Tab-separated table of C-alpha atoms in Angstrom:
chain	number	residue	atom	x	y	z
A	1	MET	CA	13.104	23.621	9.582
A	2	TYR	CA	12.358	24.764	6.057
A	3	LYS	CA	8.767	25.430	5.122
A	4	HIS	CA	7.351	24.319	1.788
A	5	HIS	CA	4.135	25.286	0.056
A	6	HIS	CA	1.038	23.194	-0.473
A	7	LEU	CA	-1.784	24.185	-2.796
A	8	ASN	CA	-5.155	24.339	-1.060
A	9	LYS	CA	-7.389	23.163	-3.930
A	10	LYS	CA	-10.608	24.626	-2.458
A	11	GLU	CA	-9.252	28.134	-2.072
A	12	GLY	CA	-6.519	28.039	-4.711
A	13	LYS	CA	-3.995	29.398	-2.187
A	14	CYS	CA	-0.547	28.166	-1.299
A	15	LEU	CA	-0.104	27.187	2.326
A	16	ALA	CA	3.221	26.783	4.091
A	17	MET	CA	3.923	23.149	4.959
A	18	ALA	CA	6.598	21.838	7.269
A	19	SER	CA	8.719	18.929	6.088
A	20	LYS	CA	7.306	16.581	8.748
A	21	ASP	CA	3.740	17.412	7.643
A	22	ARG	CA	4.615	16.710	4.010
A	23	LEU	CA	6.217	13.398	4.994
A	24	GLU	CA	3.045	12.389	6.817
A	25	MET	CA	0.907	13.365	3.813
A	26	ILE	CA	3.175	11.373	1.494
A	27	ARG	CA	2.862	8.390	3.871
A	28	THR	CA	-0.935	8.724	3.794
A	29	THR	CA	-0.955	9.064	-0.004
A	30	VAL	CA	1.221	6.007	-0.635
A	31	SER	CA	-0.842	3.999	1.876
A	32	ALA	CA	-4.019	4.840	-0.012
A	33	GLU	CA	-2.707	4.634	-3.578
A	34	LYS	CA	-0.074	1.876	-3.080
A	35	LYS	CA	2.140	3.531	-5.740
A	36	VAL	CA	3.228	7.143	-6.286
A	37	THR	CA	5.473	9.035	-8.685
A	38	VAL	CA	8.021	11.714	-7.878
A	39	SER	CA	6.594	14.088	-10.474
A	40	GLU	CA	3.025	13.681	-9.177
A	41	LEU	CA	4.093	14.329	-5.589
A	42	SER	CA	6.245	17.275	-6.649
A	43	LYS	CA	3.254	18.933	-8.321
A	44	ARG	CA	0.884	18.068	-5.487
A	45	PHE	CA	3.102	19.580	-2.787
A	46	GLN	CA	4.689	22.294	-4.960
A	47	VAL	CA	8.255	21.322	-4.123
A	48	THR	CA	11.106	20.191	-6.329
A	49	GLU	CA	11.433	16.596	-7.440
A	50	GLU	CA	14.729	16.463	-5.538
A	51	THR	CA	12.884	17.357	-2.322
A	52	ILE	CA	10.397	14.552	-2.969
A	53	ARG	CA	13.253	12.111	-3.641
A	54	ARG	CA	14.783	13.025	-0.260
A	55	ASP	CA	11.390	12.577	1.402
A	56	LEU	CA	10.941	9.161	-0.216
A	57	GLU	CA	14.439	8.184	0.926
A	58	LYS	CA	13.517	9.068	4.533
A	59	LEU	CA	10.295	7.050	4.315
A	60	GLU	CA	12.178	4.124	2.769
A	61	LYS	CA	14.634	4.140	5.689
A	62	LYS	CA	11.635	3.934	8.044
A	63	GLY	CA	10.366	0.929	6.086
A	64	VAL	CA	7.192	2.624	4.882
A	65	LEU	CA	7.903	2.261	1.169
A	66	THR	CA	10.369	1.059	-1.418
A	67	ARG	CA	11.704	3.554	-3.926
A	68	THR	CA	11.374	2.633	-7.578
A	69	PHE	CA	12.490	4.298	-10.776
A	70	GLY	CA	10.549	7.576	-10.762
A	71	GLY	CA	8.533	6.892	-7.644
A	72	ALA	CA	7.799	4.493	-4.817
A	73	VAL	CA	5.521	1.629	-3.790
A	74	LEU	CA	4.013	0.837	-0.421
A	75	ASN	CA	5.649	-1.818	1.734
A	76	GLU	CA	2.578	-3.889	2.538
A	77	ASN	CA	4.284	-5.377	5.628
A	78	THR	CA	4.332	-1.996	7.384
A	79	GLN	CA	0.558	-1.919	7.291
A	80	ASN	CA	0.526	-4.875	9.691
A	81	LEU	CA	2.118	-2.772	12.423
A	82	ASN	CA	-1.250	-1.242	13.300
A	83	ILE	CA	-3.067	-4.593	13.459
A	84	HIS	CA	-3.531	-6.297	16.823
A	85	TYR	CA	-1.235	-9.289	17.485
A	86	ARG	CA	-4.037	-11.885	17.518
A	87	LYS	CA	-5.297	-10.728	14.145
A	88	ARG	CA	-1.754	-10.695	12.681
A	89	ALA	CA	-1.176	-14.189	14.032
A	90	MET	CA	-4.070	-15.438	11.902
A	91	ILE	CA	-2.703	-13.897	8.679
A	92	ASN	CA	-1.126	-16.718	6.625
A	93	TYR	CA	-1.854	-19.127	9.501
A	94	VAL	CA	-1.658	-22.290	7.366
A	95	GLU	CA	1.718	-21.299	5.927
A	96	LYS	CA	3.075	-20.376	9.360
A	97	ARG	CA	1.918	-23.729	10.741
A	98	LYS	CA	3.684	-25.608	7.897
A	99	ILE	CA	6.900	-23.710	8.620
A	100	ALA	CA	6.633	-24.552	12.325
A	101	ILE	CA	6.067	-28.265	11.639
A	102	THR	CA	8.966	-28.429	9.175
A	103	THR	CA	11.244	-26.598	11.616
A	104	GLU	CA	10.254	-28.946	14.418
A	105	GLU	CA	11.081	-31.981	12.232
A	106	ILE	CA	14.469	-30.538	11.290
A	107	LEU	CA	15.317	-29.847	14.930
A	108	LYS	CA	14.243	-33.359	15.989
A	109	ASP	CA	16.526	-34.855	13.326
A	110	LYS	CA	19.521	-32.932	14.717
A	111	HIS	CA	19.082	-34.257	18.248
C-alpha cells in the first residue's frame, strides 16, 4: 500500500499516512462538515487532487457521500446506520404511517 503524507499542524512535520487512514479521516471530515472540496482535502492531506478524487470515488461507492463538481457532500442516510433500530423507526414516523395506510388500502382494492 502506498503511504501518503499528512501535515501535523502542532509540530509542523509531515507524517506518513496509509490510504485507509486517509479515507477514514475524509469520512470523519465530511461527516462533521457535511460538504468538502477536493482542493481543500488535497492541501489538508498533502496529496494530489487526483488522489482525493479516487478516495471520494471509493467513499461514494460505499454510500458515505455523493461526489459533486469539485468536491462531495455527505449522504445523510448513512448516518442512520449507527442509530439503534427503535430510534430509526421513530424518524419520520408520521410519514411512514401514511405510506403504510395508503399501501394497505391499495392492496385491499386489488383483492
